[in-house]
CSV table of N, CA, C and O in Angstrom, one decimal:
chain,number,residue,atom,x,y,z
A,1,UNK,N,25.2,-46.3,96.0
A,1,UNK,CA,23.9,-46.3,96.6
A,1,UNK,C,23.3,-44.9,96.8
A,1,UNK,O,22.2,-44.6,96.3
A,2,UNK,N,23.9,-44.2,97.5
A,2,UNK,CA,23.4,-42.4,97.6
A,2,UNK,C,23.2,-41.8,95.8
A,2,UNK,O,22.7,-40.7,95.5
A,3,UNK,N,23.6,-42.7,95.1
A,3,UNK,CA,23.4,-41.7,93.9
A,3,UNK,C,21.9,-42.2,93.3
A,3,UNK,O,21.0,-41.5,92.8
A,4,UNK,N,22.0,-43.6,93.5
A,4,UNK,CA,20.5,-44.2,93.3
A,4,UNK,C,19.0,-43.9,94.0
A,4,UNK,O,17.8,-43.9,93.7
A,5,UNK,N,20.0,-43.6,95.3
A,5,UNK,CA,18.7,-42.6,95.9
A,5,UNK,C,18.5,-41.4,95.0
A,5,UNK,O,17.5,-41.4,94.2
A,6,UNK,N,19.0,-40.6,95.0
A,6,UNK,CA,19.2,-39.1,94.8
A,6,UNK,C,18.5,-39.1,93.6
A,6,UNK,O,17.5,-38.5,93.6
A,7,UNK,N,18.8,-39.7,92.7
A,7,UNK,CA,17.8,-40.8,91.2
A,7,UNK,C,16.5,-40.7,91.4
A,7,UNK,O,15.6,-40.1,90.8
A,8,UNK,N,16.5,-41.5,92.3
A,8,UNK,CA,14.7,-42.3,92.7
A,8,UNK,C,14.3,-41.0,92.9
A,8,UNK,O,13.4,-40.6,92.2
A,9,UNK,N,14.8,-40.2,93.7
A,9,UNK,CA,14.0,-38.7,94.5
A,9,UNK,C,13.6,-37.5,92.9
A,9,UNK,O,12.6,-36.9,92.5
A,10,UNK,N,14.8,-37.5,92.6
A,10,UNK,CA,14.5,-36.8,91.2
A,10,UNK,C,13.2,-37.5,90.2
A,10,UNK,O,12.4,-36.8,89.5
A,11,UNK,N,13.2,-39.0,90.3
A,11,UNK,CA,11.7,-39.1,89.1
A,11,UNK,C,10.8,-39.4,89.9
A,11,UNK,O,9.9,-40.0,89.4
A,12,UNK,N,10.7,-39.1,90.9
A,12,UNK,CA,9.7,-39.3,92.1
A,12,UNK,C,8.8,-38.2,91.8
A,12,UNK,O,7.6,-38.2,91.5
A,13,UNK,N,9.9,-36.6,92.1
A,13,UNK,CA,9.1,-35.6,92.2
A,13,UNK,C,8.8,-35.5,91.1
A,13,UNK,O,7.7,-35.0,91.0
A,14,UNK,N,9.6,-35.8,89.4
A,14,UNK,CA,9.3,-35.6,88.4
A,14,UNK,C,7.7,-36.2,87.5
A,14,UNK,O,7.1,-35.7,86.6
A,15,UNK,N,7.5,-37.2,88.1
A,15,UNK,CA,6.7,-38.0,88.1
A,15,UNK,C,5.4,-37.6,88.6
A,15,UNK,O,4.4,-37.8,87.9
A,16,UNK,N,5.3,-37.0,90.1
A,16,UNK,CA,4.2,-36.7,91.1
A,16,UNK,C,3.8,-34.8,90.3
A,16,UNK,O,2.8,-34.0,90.5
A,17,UNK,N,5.1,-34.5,89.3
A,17,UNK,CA,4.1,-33.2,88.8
A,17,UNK,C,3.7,-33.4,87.8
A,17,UNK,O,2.7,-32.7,87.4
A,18,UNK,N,4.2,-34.4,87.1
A,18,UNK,CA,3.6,-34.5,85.8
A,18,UNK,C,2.3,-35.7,86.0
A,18,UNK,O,1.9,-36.3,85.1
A,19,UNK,N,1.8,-35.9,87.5
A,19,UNK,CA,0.8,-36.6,87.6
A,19,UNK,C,0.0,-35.2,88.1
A,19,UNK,O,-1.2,-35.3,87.8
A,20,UNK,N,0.2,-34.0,88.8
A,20,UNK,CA,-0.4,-33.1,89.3
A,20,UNK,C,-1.0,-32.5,88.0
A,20,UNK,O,-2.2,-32.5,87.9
A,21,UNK,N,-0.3,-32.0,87.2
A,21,UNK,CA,-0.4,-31.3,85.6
A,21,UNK,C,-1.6,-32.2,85.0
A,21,UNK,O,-2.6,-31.7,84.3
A,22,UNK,N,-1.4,-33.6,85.2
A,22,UNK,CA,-2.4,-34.2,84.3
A,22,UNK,C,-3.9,-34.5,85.2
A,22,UNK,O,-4.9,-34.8,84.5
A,23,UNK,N,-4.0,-34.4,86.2
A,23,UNK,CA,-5.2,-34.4,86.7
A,23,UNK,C,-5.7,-32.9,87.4
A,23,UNK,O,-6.6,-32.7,88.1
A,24,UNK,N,-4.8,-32.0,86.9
A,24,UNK,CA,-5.9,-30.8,86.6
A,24,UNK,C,-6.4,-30.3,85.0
A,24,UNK,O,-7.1,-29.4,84.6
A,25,UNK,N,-5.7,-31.2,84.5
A,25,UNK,CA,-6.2,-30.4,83.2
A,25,UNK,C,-7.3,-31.7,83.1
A,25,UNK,O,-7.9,-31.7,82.1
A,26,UNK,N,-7.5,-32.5,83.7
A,26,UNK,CA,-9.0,-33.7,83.2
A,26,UNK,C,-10.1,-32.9,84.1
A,26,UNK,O,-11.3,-32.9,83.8
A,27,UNK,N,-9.4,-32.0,85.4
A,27,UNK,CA,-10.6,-31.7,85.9
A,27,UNK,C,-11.2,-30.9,85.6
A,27,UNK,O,-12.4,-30.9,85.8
A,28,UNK,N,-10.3,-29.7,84.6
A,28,UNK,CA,-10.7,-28.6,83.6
A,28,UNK,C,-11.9,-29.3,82.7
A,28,UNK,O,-13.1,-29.0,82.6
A,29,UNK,N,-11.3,-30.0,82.2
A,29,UNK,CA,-12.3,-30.6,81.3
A,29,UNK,C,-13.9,-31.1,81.8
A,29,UNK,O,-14.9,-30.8,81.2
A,30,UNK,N,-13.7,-31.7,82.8
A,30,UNK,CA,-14.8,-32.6,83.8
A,30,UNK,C,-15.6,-31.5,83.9
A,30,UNK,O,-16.7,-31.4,83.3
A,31,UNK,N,-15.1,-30.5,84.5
A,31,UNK,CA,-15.6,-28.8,85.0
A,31,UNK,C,-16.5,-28.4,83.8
A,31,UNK,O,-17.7,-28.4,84.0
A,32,UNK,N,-16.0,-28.0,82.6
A,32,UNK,CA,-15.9,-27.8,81.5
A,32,UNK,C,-17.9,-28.0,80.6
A,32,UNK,O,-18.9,-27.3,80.3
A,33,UNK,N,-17.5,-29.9,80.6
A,33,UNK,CA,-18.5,-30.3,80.3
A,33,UNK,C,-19.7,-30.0,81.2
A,33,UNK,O,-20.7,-29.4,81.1
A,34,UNK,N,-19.1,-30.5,82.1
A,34,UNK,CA,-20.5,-30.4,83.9
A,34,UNK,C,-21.5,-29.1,83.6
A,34,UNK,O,-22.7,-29.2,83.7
A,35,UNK,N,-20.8,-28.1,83.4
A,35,UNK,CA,-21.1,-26.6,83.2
A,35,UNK,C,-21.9,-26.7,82.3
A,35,UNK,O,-23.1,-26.5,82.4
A,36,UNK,N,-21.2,-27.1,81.2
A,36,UNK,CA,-22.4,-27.2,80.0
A,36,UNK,C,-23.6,-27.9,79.5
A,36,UNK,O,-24.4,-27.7,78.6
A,37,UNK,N,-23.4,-29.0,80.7
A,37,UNK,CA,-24.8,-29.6,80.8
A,37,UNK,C,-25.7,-29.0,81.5
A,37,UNK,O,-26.9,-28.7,81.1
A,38,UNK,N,-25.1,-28.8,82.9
A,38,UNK,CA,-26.1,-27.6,83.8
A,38,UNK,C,-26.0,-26.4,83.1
A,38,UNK,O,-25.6,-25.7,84.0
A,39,UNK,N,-26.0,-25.9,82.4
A,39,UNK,CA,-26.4,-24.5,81.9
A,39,UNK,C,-27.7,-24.8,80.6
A,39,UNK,O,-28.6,-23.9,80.5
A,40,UNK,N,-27.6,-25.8,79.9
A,40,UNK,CA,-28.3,-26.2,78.7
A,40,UNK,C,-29.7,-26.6,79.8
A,40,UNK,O,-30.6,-25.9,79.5
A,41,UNK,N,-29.9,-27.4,80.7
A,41,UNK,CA,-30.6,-27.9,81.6
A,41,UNK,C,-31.2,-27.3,82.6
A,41,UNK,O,-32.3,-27.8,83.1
A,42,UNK,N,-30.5,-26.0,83.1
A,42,UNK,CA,-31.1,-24.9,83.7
A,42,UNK,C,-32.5,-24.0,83.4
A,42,UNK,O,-32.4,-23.0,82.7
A,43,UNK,N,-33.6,-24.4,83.9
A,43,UNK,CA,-34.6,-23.5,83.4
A,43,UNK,C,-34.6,-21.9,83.7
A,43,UNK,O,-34.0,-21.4,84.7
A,44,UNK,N,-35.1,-21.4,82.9
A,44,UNK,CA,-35.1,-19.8,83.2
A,44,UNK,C,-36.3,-19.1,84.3
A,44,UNK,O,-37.3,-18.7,83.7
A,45,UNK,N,-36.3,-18.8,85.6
A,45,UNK,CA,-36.9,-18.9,86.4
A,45,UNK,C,-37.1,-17.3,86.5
A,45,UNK,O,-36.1,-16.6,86.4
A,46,UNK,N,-38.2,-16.6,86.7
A,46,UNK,CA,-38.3,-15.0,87.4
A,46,UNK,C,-39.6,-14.8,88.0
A,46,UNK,O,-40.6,-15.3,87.7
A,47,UNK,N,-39.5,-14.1,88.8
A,47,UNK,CA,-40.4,-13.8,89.8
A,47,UNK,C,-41.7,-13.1,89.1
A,47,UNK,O,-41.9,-12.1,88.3
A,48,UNK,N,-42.8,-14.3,90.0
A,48,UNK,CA,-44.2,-14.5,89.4
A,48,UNK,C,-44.9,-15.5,88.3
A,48,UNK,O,-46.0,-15.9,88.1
A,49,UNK,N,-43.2,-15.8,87.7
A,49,UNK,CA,-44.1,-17.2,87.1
A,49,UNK,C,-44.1,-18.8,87.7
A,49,UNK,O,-43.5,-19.4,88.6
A,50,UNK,N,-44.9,-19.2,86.9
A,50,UNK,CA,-46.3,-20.5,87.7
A,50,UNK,C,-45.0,-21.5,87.3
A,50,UNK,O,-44.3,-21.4,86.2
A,51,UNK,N,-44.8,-22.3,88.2
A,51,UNK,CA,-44.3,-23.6,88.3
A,51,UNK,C,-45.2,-24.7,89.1
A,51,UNK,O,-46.0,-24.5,90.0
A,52,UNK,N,-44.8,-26.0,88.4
A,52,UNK,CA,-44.7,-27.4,89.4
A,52,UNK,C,-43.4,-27.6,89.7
A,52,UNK,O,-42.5,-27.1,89.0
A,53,UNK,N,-43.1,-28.2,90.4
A,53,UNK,CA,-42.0,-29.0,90.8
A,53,UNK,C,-42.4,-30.8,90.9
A,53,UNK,O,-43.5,-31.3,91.3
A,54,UNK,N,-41.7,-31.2,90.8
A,54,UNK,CA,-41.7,-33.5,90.9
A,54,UNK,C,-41.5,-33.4,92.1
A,54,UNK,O,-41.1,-32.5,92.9
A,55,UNK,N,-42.0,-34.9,92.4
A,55,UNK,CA,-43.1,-35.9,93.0
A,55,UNK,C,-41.7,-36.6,93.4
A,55,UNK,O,-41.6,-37.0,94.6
A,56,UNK,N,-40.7,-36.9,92.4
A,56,UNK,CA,-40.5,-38.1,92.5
A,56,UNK,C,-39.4,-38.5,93.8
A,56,UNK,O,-39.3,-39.7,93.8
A,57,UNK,N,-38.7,-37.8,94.7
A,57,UNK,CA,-37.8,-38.4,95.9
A,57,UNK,C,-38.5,-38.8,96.4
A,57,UNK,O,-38.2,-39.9,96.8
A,58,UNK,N,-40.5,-38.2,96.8
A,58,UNK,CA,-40.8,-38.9,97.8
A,58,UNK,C,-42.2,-40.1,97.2
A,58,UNK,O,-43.2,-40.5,97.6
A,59,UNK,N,-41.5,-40.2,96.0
A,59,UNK,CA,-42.6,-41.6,95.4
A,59,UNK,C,-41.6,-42.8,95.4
A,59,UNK,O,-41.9,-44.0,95.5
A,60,UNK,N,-40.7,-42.4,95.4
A,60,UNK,CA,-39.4,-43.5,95.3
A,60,UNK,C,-39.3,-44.0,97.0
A,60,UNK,O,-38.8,-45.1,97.2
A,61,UNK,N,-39.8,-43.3,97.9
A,61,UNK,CA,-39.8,-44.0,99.1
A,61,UNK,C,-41.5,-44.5,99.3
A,61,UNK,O,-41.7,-45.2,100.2
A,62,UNK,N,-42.6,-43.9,98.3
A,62,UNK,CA,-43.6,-44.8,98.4
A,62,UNK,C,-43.8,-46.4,97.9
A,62,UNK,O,-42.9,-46.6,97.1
A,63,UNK,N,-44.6,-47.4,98.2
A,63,UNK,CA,-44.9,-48.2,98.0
A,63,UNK,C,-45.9,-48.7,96.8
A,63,UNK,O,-45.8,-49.8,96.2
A,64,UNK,N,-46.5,-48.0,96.7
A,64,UNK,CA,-47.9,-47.8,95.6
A,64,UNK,C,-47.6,-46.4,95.1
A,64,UNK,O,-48.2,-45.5,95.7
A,65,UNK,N,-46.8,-46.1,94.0
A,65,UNK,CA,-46.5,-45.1,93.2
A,65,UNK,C,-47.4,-44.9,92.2
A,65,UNK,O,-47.5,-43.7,91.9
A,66,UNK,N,-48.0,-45.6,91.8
A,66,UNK,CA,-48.9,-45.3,90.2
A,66,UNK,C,-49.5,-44.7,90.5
A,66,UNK,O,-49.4,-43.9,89.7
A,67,UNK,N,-50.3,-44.3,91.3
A,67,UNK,CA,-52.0,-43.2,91.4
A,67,UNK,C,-51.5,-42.2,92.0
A,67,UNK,O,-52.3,-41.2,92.2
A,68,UNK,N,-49.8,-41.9,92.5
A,68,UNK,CA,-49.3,-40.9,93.2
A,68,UNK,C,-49.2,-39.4,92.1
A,68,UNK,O,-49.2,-39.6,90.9
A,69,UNK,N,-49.2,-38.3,92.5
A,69,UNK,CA,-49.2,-37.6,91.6
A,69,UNK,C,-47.6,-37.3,91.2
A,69,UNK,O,-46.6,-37.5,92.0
A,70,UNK,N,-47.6,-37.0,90.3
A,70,UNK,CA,-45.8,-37.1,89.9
A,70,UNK,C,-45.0,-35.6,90.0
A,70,UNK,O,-43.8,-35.6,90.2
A,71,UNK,N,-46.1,-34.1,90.0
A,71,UNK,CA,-45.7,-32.9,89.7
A,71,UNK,C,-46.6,-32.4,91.3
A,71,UNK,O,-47.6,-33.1,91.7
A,72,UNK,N,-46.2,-31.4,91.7
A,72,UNK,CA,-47.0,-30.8,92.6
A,72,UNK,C,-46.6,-29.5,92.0
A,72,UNK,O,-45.7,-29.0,91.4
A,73,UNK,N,-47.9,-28.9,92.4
A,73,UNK,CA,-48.1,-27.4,92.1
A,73,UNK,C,-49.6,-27.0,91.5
A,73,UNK,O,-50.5,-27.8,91.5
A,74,UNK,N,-49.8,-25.9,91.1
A,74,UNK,CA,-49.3,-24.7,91.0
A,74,UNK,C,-48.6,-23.7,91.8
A,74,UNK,O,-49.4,-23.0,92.4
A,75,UNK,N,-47.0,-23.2,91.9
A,75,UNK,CA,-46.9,-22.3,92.7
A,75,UNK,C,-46.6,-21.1,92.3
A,75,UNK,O,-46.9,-21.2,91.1
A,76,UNK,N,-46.2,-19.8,92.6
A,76,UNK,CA,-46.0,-18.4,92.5
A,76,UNK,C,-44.6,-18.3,92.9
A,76,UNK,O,-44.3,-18.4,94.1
A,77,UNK,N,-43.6,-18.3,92.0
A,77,UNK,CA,-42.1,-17.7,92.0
A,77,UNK,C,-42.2,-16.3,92.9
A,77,UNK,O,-42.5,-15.3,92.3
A,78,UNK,N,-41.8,-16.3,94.3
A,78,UNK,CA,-42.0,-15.1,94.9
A,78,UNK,C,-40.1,-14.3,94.7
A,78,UNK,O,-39.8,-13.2,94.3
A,79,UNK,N,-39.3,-15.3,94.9
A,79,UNK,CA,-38.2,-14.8,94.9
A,79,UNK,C,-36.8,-16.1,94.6
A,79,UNK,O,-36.9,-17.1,95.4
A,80,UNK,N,-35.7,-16.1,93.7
A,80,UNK,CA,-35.2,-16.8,93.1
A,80,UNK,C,-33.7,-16.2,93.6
A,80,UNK,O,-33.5,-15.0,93.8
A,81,UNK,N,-32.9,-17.2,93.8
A,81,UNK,CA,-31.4,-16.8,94.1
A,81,UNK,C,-30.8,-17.9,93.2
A,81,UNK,O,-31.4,-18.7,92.5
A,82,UNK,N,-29.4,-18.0,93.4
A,82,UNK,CA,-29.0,-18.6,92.6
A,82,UNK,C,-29.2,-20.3,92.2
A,82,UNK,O,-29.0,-20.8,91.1
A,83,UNK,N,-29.8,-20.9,93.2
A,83,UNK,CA,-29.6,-22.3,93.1
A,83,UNK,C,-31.3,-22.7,94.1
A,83,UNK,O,-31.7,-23.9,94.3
A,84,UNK,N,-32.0,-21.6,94.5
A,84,UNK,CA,-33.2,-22.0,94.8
A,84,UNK,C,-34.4,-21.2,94.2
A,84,UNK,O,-34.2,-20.5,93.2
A,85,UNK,N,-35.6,-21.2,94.7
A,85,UNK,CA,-36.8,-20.3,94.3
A,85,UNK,C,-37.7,-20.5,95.4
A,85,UNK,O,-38.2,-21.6,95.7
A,86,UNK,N,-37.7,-19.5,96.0
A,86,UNK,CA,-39.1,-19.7,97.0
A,86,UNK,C,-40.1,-19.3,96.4
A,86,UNK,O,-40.0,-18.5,95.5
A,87,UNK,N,-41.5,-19.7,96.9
A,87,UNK,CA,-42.1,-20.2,95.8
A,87,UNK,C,-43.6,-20.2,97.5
A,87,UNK,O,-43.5,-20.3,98.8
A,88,UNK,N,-45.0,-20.0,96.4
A,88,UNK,CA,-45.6,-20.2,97.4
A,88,UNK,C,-47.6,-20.3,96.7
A,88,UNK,O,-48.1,-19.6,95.8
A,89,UNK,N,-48.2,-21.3,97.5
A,89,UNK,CA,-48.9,-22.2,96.3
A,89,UNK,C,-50.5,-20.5,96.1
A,89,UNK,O,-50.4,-19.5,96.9
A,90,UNK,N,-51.5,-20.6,95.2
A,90,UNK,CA,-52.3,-19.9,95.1
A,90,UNK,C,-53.7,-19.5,96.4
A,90,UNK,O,-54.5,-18.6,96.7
A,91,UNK,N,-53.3,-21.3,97.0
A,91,UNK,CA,-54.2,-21.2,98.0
A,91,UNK,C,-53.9,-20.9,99.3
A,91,UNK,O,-54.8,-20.9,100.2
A,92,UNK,N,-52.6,-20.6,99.6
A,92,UNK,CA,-51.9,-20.7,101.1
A,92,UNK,C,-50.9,-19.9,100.9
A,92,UNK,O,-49.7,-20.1,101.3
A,93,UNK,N,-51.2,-18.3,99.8
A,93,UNK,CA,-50.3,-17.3,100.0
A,93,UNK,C,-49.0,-17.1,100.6
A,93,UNK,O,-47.8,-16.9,100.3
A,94,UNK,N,-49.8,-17.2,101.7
A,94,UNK,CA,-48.9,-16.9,102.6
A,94,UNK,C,-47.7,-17.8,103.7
A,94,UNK,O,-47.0,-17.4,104.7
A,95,UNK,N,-47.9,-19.1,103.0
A,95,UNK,CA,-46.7,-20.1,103.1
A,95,UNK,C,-46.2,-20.3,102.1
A,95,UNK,O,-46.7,-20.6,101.0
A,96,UNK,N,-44.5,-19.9,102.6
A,96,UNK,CA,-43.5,-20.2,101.5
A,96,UNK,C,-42.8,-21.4,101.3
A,96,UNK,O,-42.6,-22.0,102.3
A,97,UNK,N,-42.4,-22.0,100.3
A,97,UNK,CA,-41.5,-22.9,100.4
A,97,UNK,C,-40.0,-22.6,99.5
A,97,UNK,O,-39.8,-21.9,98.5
A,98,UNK,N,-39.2,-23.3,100.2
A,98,UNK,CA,-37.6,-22.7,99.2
A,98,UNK,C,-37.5,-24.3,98.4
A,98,UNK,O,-37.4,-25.4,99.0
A,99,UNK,N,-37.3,-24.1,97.2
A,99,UNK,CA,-37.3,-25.8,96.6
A,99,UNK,C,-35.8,-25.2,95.1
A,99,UNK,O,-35.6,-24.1,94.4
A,100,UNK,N,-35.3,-26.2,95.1
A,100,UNK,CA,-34.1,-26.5,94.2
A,100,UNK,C,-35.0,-25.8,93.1
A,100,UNK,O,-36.3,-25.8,92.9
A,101,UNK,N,-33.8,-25.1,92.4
A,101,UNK,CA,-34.1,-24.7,90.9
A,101,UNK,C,-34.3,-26.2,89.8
A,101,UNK,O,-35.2,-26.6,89.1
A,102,UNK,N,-33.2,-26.6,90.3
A,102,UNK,CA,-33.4,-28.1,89.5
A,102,UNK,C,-34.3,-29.3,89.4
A,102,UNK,O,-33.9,-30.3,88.8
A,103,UNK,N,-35.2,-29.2,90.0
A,103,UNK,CA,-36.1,-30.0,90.5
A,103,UNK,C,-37.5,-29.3,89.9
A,103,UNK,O,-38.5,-30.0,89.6
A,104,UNK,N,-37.4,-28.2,89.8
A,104,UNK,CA,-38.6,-27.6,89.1
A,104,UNK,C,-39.4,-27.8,87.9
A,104,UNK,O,-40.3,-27.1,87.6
């Protein structure tokens, strides 16, 4: 009986690495693609040029969407970091807003 344990314990752990080995290299991969969609999909953003950004999270909680406008903007790229752009419209200068790069 102690040897059948001692058995079990050996393909246990043998088992639980070669399940650790295999779901980091799917995550490599997962990683891999992810990257390369967001990068292909990433627009090229720099300070001062004119964007809209979408309408659409808060049309999806409207009721009567069709006459809604779908883009808002024109705004002014004042300053861009890695994953936002603040951003601020032609007529109200001097209000900023910080909005997703991705949504732009």
């Amino acid at each position: 009986p102690g040897e059948d344990i001692a058995t079990l314990d050996e393909y246990r752990e043998t088992t639980y690495k070669l399940a650790a080995e295999s779901i980091c290299t799917e995550q490599l991969k997962q990683k891999r693609q992810y990257d390369k969609k967001v990068s292909l999909n990433r627009p090229e953003i720099k300070e001062g040029d004119s964007v809209v950004y979408t309408n659409m999270p808060k049309l999806k909680k409207m009721p009567n969407t069709k006459k809604q406008r779908k883009y808002i903007g024109p705004y002014t790229v004042k300053r861009v970091t890695n994953s936002h752009a603040i951003v601020s419209d032609a007529q109200h200068s001097q209000k900023e807003k910080k909005i997703s790069i991705d949504i732009v």
